[in-house]
Structures are given as structure tokens and as C-alpha cells.
mmCIF file of C-alpha atoms in Angstrom:
data_model
loop_
_atom_site.group_PDB
_atom_site.id
_atom_site.type_symbol
_atom_site.label_atom_id
_atom_site.label_comp_id
_atom_site.label_asym_id
_atom_site.label_seq_id
_atom_site.Cartn_x
_atom_site.Cartn_y
_atom_site.Cartn_z
ATOM 1 C CA THR A 1 -20.834 -9.361 24.452
ATOM 2 C CA THR A 2 -22.006 -7.190 27.338
ATOM 3 C CA GLU A 3 -22.709 -8.343 30.830
ATOM 4 C CA ALA A 4 -26.372 -9.162 31.481
ATOM 5 C CA ILE A 5 -28.392 -5.936 31.285
ATOM 6 C CA PRO A 6 -31.560 -5.816 33.427
ATOM 7 C CA TYR A 7 -34.729 -4.941 31.521
ATOM 8 C CA THR A 8 -35.201 -2.041 33.943
ATOM 9 C CA SER A 9 -31.846 -0.489 33.030
ATOM 10 C CA SER A 10 -31.716 3.213 32.332
ATOM 11 C CA ALA A 11 -30.473 4.725 29.086
ATOM 12 C CA LEU A 12 -27.208 5.670 30.812
ATOM 13 C CA SER A 13 -26.703 2.124 32.068
ATOM 14 C CA VAL A 14 -27.208 0.651 28.571
ATOM 15 C CA LYS A 15 -24.863 3.285 27.125
ATOM 16 C CA THR A 16 -22.166 2.372 29.666
ATOM 17 C CA SER A 17 -22.515 -1.341 28.941
ATOM 18 C CA LEU A 18 -22.291 -0.855 25.175
ATOM 19 C CA GLU A 19 -19.324 1.508 25.303
ATOM 20 C CA ALA A 20 -17.462 -1.023 27.461
ATOM 21 C CA LEU A 21 -17.282 -3.329 24.410
ATOM 22 C CA ALA A 22 -14.058 -3.211 22.397
ATOM 23 C CA SER A 23 -16.005 -2.852 19.135
ATOM 24 C CA ILE A 24 -18.260 0.064 20.111
ATOM 25 C CA GLY A 25 -17.191 3.663 20.540
ATOM 26 C CA HIS A 26 -19.357 6.639 21.459
ATOM 27 C CA VAL A 27 -23.124 6.044 21.438
ATOM 28 C CA ILE A 28 -26.166 8.088 22.384
ATOM 29 C CA VAL A 29 -28.911 6.078 24.103
ATOM 30 C CA SER A 30 -32.462 7.163 24.869
ATOM 31 C CA LYS A 31 -35.253 5.158 26.508
ATOM 32 C CA THR A 32 -39.045 5.195 26.439
ATOM 33 C CA VAL A 33 -41.296 3.073 28.648
ATOM 34 C CA ASP A 34 -44.891 1.953 28.139
ATOM 35 C CA GLU A 35 -45.755 0.541 31.554
ATOM 36 C CA ASP A 36 -49.309 -0.454 30.626
ATOM 37 C CA ASN A 37 -48.013 -2.797 27.938
ATOM 38 C CA HIS A 38 -44.814 -3.757 29.780
ATOM 39 C CA HIS A 39 -42.790 -2.392 26.909
ATOM 40 C CA SER A 40 -39.409 -0.691 27.025
ATOM 41 C CA GLU A 41 -37.556 0.745 24.048
ATOM 42 C CA TRP A 42 -33.941 1.884 23.839
ATOM 43 C CA ILE A 43 -32.784 3.856 20.816
ATOM 44 C CA VAL A 44 -29.035 3.542 20.265
ATOM 45 C CA GLU A 45 -27.355 6.059 17.973
ATOM 46 C CA PHE A 46 -23.750 5.470 16.998
ATOM 47 C CA SER A 47 -21.977 8.833 17.086
ATOM 48 C CA PRO A 48 -18.352 8.348 16.000
ATOM 49 C CA HIS A 49 -17.981 12.086 15.263
ATOM 50 C CA ASN A 50 -18.326 12.746 18.984
ATOM 51 C CA GLY A 51 -16.052 9.929 20.085
ATOM 52 C CA ASN A 52 -12.521 10.460 21.302
ATOM 53 C CA SER A 53 -11.153 6.950 20.891
ATOM 54 C CA VAL A 54 -9.843 4.838 18.037
ATOM 55 C CA THR A 55 -12.804 2.499 18.570
ATOM 56 C CA SER A 56 -15.194 5.253 17.468
ATOM 57 C CA LEU A 57 -13.505 5.287 14.062
ATOM 58 C CA ARG A 58 -14.735 1.725 13.553
ATOM 59 C CA ASN A 59 -18.340 2.822 13.937
ATOM 60 C CA PHE A 60 -18.590 4.853 10.728
ATOM 61 C CA GLY A 61 -20.685 3.432 7.923
ATOM 62 C CA ASN A 62 -23.537 0.944 7.681
ATOM 63 C CA LEU A 63 -23.002 -1.211 10.763
ATOM 64 C CA PRO A 64 -24.395 -4.691 11.440
ATOM 65 C CA GLU A 65 -27.401 -4.852 13.727
ATOM 66 C CA ILE A 66 -26.950 -5.337 17.441
ATOM 67 C CA LEU A 67 -27.823 -8.867 18.564
ATOM 68 C CA VAL A 68 -29.915 -9.245 21.711
ATOM 69 C CA LYS A 69 -30.295 -12.489 23.641
ATOM 70 C CA VAL A 70 -33.015 -12.659 26.306
ATOM 71 C CA SER A 71 -32.823 -14.812 29.442
ATOM 72 C CA GLU A 72 -36.541 -14.907 30.284
ATOM 73 C CA ASN A 73 -38.825 -17.278 28.404
ATOM 74 C CA ASP A 74 -41.725 -14.851 28.326
ATOM 75 C CA MET A 75 -39.632 -11.904 27.133
ATOM 76 C CA ILE A 76 -39.326 -10.967 23.463
ATOM 77 C CA ALA A 77 -36.585 -8.700 22.088
ATOM 78 C CA ARG A 78 -36.631 -7.138 18.651
ATOM 79 C CA VAL A 79 -33.962 -5.044 16.943
ATOM 80 C CA GLU A 80 -34.818 -2.656 14.119
ATOM 81 C CA THR A 81 -32.543 -0.326 12.163
ATOM 82 C CA LEU A 82 -34.055 3.135 11.794
ATOM 83 C CA ASP A 83 -31.315 4.726 9.662
ATOM 84 C CA ASP A 84 -28.311 3.175 7.956
ATOM 85 C CA GLY A 85 -25.038 4.880 8.796
ATOM 86 C CA SER A 86 -22.661 6.332 6.229
ATOM 87 C CA THR A 87 -18.957 7.074 6.213
ATOM 88 C CA PRO A 88 -17.018 10.142 5.036
ATOM 89 C CA PHE A 89 -14.023 7.968 4.194
ATOM 90 C CA ARG A 90 -13.170 6.506 0.801
ATOM 91 C CA VAL A 91 -10.682 3.758 0.068
ATOM 92 C CA SER A 92 -7.874 4.656 -2.306
ATOM 93 C CA VAL A 93 -5.557 1.768 -3.200
ATOM 94 C CA LEU A 94 -2.217 2.707 -4.712
ATOM 95 C CA PRO A 95 0.471 0.281 -5.858
ATOM 96 C CA SER A 96 3.677 -0.127 -3.909
ATOM 97 C CA ASN A 97 7.170 0.281 -5.378
ATOM 98 C CA PRO A 98 7.819 -1.598 -8.642
ATOM 99 C CA SER A 99 9.135 -5.136 -8.324
ATOM 100 C CA GLY A 100 11.035 -6.665 -11.220
ATOM 101 C CA ILE A 101 10.293 -10.290 -10.359
ATOM 102 C CA HIS A 102 6.555 -9.605 -10.231
ATOM 103 C CA SER A 103 6.389 -7.622 -13.495
ATOM 104 C CA THR A 104 4.907 -9.478 -16.458
ATOM 105 C CA ALA A 105 5.267 -9.635 -20.219
ATOM 106 C CA GLU A 106 1.947 -9.077 -21.958
ATOM 107 C CA ASP A 107 0.617 -9.099 -25.499
ATOM 108 C CA THR A 108 -1.573 -6.431 -27.033
ATOM 109 C CA PRO A 109 -4.400 -8.512 -28.541
ATOM 110 C CA GLY A 110 -5.497 -7.532 -32.024
ATOM 111 C CA HIS A 111 -2.362 -5.503 -32.808
ATOM 112 C CA HIS A 112 -0.182 -7.024 -35.495
ATOM 113 C CA ASP A 113 3.365 -7.865 -34.350
ATOM 114 C CA TYR A 114 2.513 -6.956 -30.721
ATOM 115 C CA GLU A 115 1.627 -10.480 -29.599
ATOM 116 C CA GLY A 116 5.210 -11.618 -29.225
ATOM 117 C CA THR A 117 4.704 -13.810 -26.172
ATOM 118 C CA SER A 118 2.306 -16.079 -28.044
ATOM 119 C CA THR A 119 2.818 -15.589 -31.784
ATOM 120 C CA GLY A 120 5.552 -14.503 -34.133
ATOM 121 C CA THR A 121 6.647 -14.746 -37.741
ATOM 122 C CA TYR A 122 9.997 -16.214 -38.721
ATOM 123 C CA LEU A 123 12.666 -13.542 -39.374
ATOM 124 C CA SER A 124 10.189 -10.778 -38.512
ATOM 125 C CA ALA A 125 10.240 -8.460 -35.526
ATOM 126 C CA SER A 126 7.633 -9.183 -32.899
ATOM 127 C CA HIS A 127 6.901 -7.161 -29.783
ATOM 128 C CA PHE A 128 5.287 -7.384 -26.378
ATOM 129 C CA ASP A 129 4.750 -5.004 -23.489
ATOM 130 C CA VAL A 130 6.218 -5.266 -20.010
ATOM 131 C CA GLN A 131 3.624 -4.496 -17.343
ATOM 132 C CA VAL A 132 5.335 -3.154 -14.252
ATOM 133 C CA ARG A 133 3.882 -4.573 -11.021
ATOM 134 C CA ASP A 134 4.565 -4.185 -7.325
ATOM 135 C CA GLU A 135 5.412 -6.961 -4.863
ATOM 136 C CA TYR A 136 1.701 -7.761 -4.518
ATOM 137 C CA SER A 137 1.306 -8.056 -8.326
ATOM 138 C CA ASN A 138 -0.749 -4.832 -8.531
ATOM 139 C CA LYS A 139 -0.299 -2.953 -11.794
ATOM 140 C CA VAL A 140 1.907 0.130 -11.596
ATOM 141 C CA ASP A 141 0.412 2.410 -14.237
ATOM 142 C CA TYR A 142 2.452 5.531 -13.615
ATOM 143 C CA GLY A 143 5.785 5.872 -15.366
ATOM 144 C CA PRO A 144 9.139 7.027 -14.024
ATOM 145 C CA LEU A 145 9.457 10.664 -13.044
ATOM 146 C CA ASN A 146 11.730 12.804 -15.166
ATOM 147 C CA GLU A 147 14.727 13.967 -13.201
ATOM 148 C CA ILE A 148 15.244 17.713 -13.069
ATOM 149 C CA CYS A 149 18.725 19.160 -12.598
ATOM 150 C CA ILE A 150 19.606 22.833 -12.365
ATOM 151 C CA ILE A 151 22.769 24.356 -13.827
ATOM 152 C CA GLU A 152 23.369 27.810 -12.458
ATOM 153 C CA THR A 153 26.487 29.946 -12.863
ATOM 154 C CA HIS A 154 27.296 33.121 -10.977
ATOM 155 C CA ALA A 155 30.307 35.219 -10.082
ATOM 156 C CA THR A 156 31.188 38.351 -8.138
ATOM 157 C CA SER A 157 32.500 39.897 -11.368
ATOM 158 C CA PRO A 158 30.962 39.813 -14.887
ATOM 159 C CA LEU A 159 30.480 36.270 -16.164
ATOM 160 C CA GLY A 160 33.006 34.909 -18.604
ATOM 161 C CA GLY A 161 34.909 31.792 -19.581
ATOM 162 C CA TYR A 162 33.484 28.288 -19.831
ATOM 163 C CA PHE A 163 31.661 25.709 -17.736
ATOM 164 C CA ALA A 164 31.635 21.925 -18.050
ATOM 165 C CA VAL A 165 28.711 19.537 -17.639
ATOM 166 C CA SER A 166 29.441 15.919 -16.678
ATOM 167 C CA ALA A 167 27.089 12.928 -16.735
ATOM 168 C CA PHE A 168 27.804 9.203 -16.407
ATOM 169 C CA GLY A 169 31.576 9.726 -16.657
ATOM 170 C CA ASP A 170 31.568 11.972 -19.751
ATOM 171 C CA SER A 171 31.799 15.767 -20.007
ATOM 172 C CA VAL A 172 30.996 18.569 -22.417
ATOM 173 C CA THR A 173 32.152 22.187 -22.199
ATOM 174 C CA PHE A 174 30.075 25.309 -22.943
ATOM 175 C CA PRO A 175 30.924 29.000 -23.118
ATOM 176 C CA PHE A 176 29.433 31.031 -20.253
ATOM 177 C CA ASN A 177 26.831 32.578 -22.593
ATOM 178 C CA ALA A 178 25.723 29.340 -24.320
ATOM 179 C CA GLY A 179 22.209 29.427 -25.715
ATOM 180 C CA ILE A 180 19.405 26.950 -25.163
ATOM 181 C CA GLY A 181 20.002 25.033 -28.386
ATOM 182 C CA GLU A 182 23.730 24.805 -27.761
ATOM 183 C CA VAL A 183 23.255 23.379 -24.260
ATOM 184 C CA GLU A 184 20.591 20.930 -25.458
ATOM 185 C CA HIS A 185 22.729 19.676 -28.338
ATOM 186 C CA GLY A 186 25.817 19.465 -26.134
ATOM 187 C CA VAL A 187 24.131 17.444 -23.379
ATOM 188 C CA GLU A 188 22.587 15.073 -25.925
ATOM 189 C CA SER A 189 26.076 14.512 -27.370
ATOM 190 C CA LEU A 190 27.135 12.733 -24.201
ATOM 191 C CA PRO A 191 27.231 8.976 -24.993
ATOM 192 C CA LYS A 192 24.991 7.842 -22.128
ATOM 193 C CA VAL A 193 22.449 10.664 -22.289
ATOM 194 C CA GLY A 194 19.436 10.393 -24.564
ATOM 195 C CA GLU A 195 16.973 13.035 -25.682
ATOM 196 C CA VAL A 196 16.671 16.056 -23.419
ATOM 197 C CA THR A 197 14.656 19.269 -23.378
ATOM 198 C CA VAL A 198 16.390 22.482 -22.378
ATOM 199 C CA THR A 199 14.607 25.653 -21.308
ATOM 200 C CA SER A 200 15.853 28.942 -19.917
ATOM 201 C CA ASN A 201 14.034 31.139 -17.439
ATOM 202 C CA SER A 202 16.876 33.648 -17.088
ATOM 203 C CA ALA A 203 18.466 33.737 -13.679
ATOM 204 C CA LYS A 204 16.301 35.467 -11.122
ATOM 205 C CA TYR A 205 18.635 35.448 -8.147
ATOM 206 C CA LEU A 206 22.419 35.462 -8.311
ATOM 207 C CA VAL A 207 22.804 35.103 -12.053
ATOM 208 C CA PRO A 208 22.439 38.177 -14.264
ATOM 209 C CA GLY A 209 22.782 35.865 -17.280
ATOM 210 C CA ALA A 210 20.765 32.733 -17.969
ATOM 211 C CA THR A 211 19.647 29.474 -16.375
ATOM 212 C CA ALA A 212 19.270 26.360 -18.513
ATOM 213 C CA ALA A 213 16.771 23.556 -17.955
ATOM 214 C CA VAL A 214 17.377 20.110 -19.490
ATOM 215 C CA THR A 215 14.827 17.261 -19.487
ATOM 216 C CA ASN A 216 16.070 13.798 -20.303
ATOM 217 C CA GLY A 217 13.831 10.784 -20.606
ATOM 218 C CA ILE A 218 14.679 10.417 -16.951
ATOM 219 C CA ASN A 219 17.136 13.295 -16.544
ATOM 220 C CA THR A 220 16.469 17.011 -16.669
ATOM 221 C CA ILE A 221 18.907 19.858 -16.385
ATOM 222 C CA ILE A 222 17.545 23.346 -15.809
#
């Protein structure tokens, strides 16, 4: 609440009083006076674009009307909104990191054998989905990102010999000129590696031979 503002106050005085409030940033105030009818009018325009304080950021959008309390019994004050404000900002809520203890098991209603948390048939497989959630129980709809690894071989003399690829404690060896299919099959042969996708772009920098790209469900080697 402002200090008491005299009814004779200028536009600048009203502006100064309003901007002194913690909730109001930059405003533009104009005043018109009708002396014959003892009427004064102040037009207050919130102008957060022109403000240089954090408070101005709070004045974007459709703001509540200013409340005016008069101290004279024969004085009447009226507040009218001429134009509703708008904001250029939009709220985008994204989930936080997944949390195991907040994730939930859920059925898929109407799908046979996928209502395992509530129904099931003796000696028959039944399924349910696990909905990943963050610590605030928001749904995490995006899946894990596939890991991309790059295997690149180079030498100061012509390439030759073999190279070994290790993952999760196991290794597989390839000749220096192994093809895409050979690398893909070899990596998938490692006990703890699942399905992968291997591509080759040919080496563009140090390697005059080839570069392999492998995509696992969560691991990729290029």
C-alpha cells in the first residue's frame, strides 16, 4: 500500500508512489483535470518492457485492478480497466530426473493379458507397464537416450593388424579392415551387449580406412 496520495498530486507524484511498491515495476502515468466538475483522472499504464528491475517482470499479463481507498467522506474513487495486459511468456513444465520409488506399475485397460496388476489367469503370462515418474510423481514420457561410442583407428603407416573392443568385462577382436556386418555381429556376441546398429561413414580425418558406428539399446559404437 502506498502512502496517502493527495488528490491534487501530479502524474509524476502518483508514478513515484506506485513504483515505490515492491509489487509494481515501471509505470507510465498521465493525468487530466476537469476543474468545473472537481474531477481528476489518472491513467496508469504498466510498462514492464521499459522496466529495468526484476519487479517489472511481475507486471506482465492480465493484472488485478488497483484498489483505491479514499479518506474523505464526500470523495468517490472508481477504478476501471481500459485494456487487459498480456504476457509473451509461456509456461513449459518438464519432469525432473526419474525416481524409482515414485514410479508406478500400471495396467493397459482393454488389452488382454496387459492388466497384470489387477487380473490374471492361472498358469498364463500376464503383463503390466511400469510408468517412470520423477520425485514429484510427474510422468516421465521420454525414454533413455541411446549411448553413442566412436571406434576410430589410425596409424602413421598403412593400417594393418587387429583391434579389440571391450564392453562390460568381455572383449572381441576384429581385423583392421572389418566390415560393418562383422563389427555389428561381433559386438552383439558380447554376453552383456544386446542388439546394436553399426554404420560406417568412412574416416574423414586421420583414418584413411573406415569408422564404425554401433547403436545398442542404450549403447552405440560409431
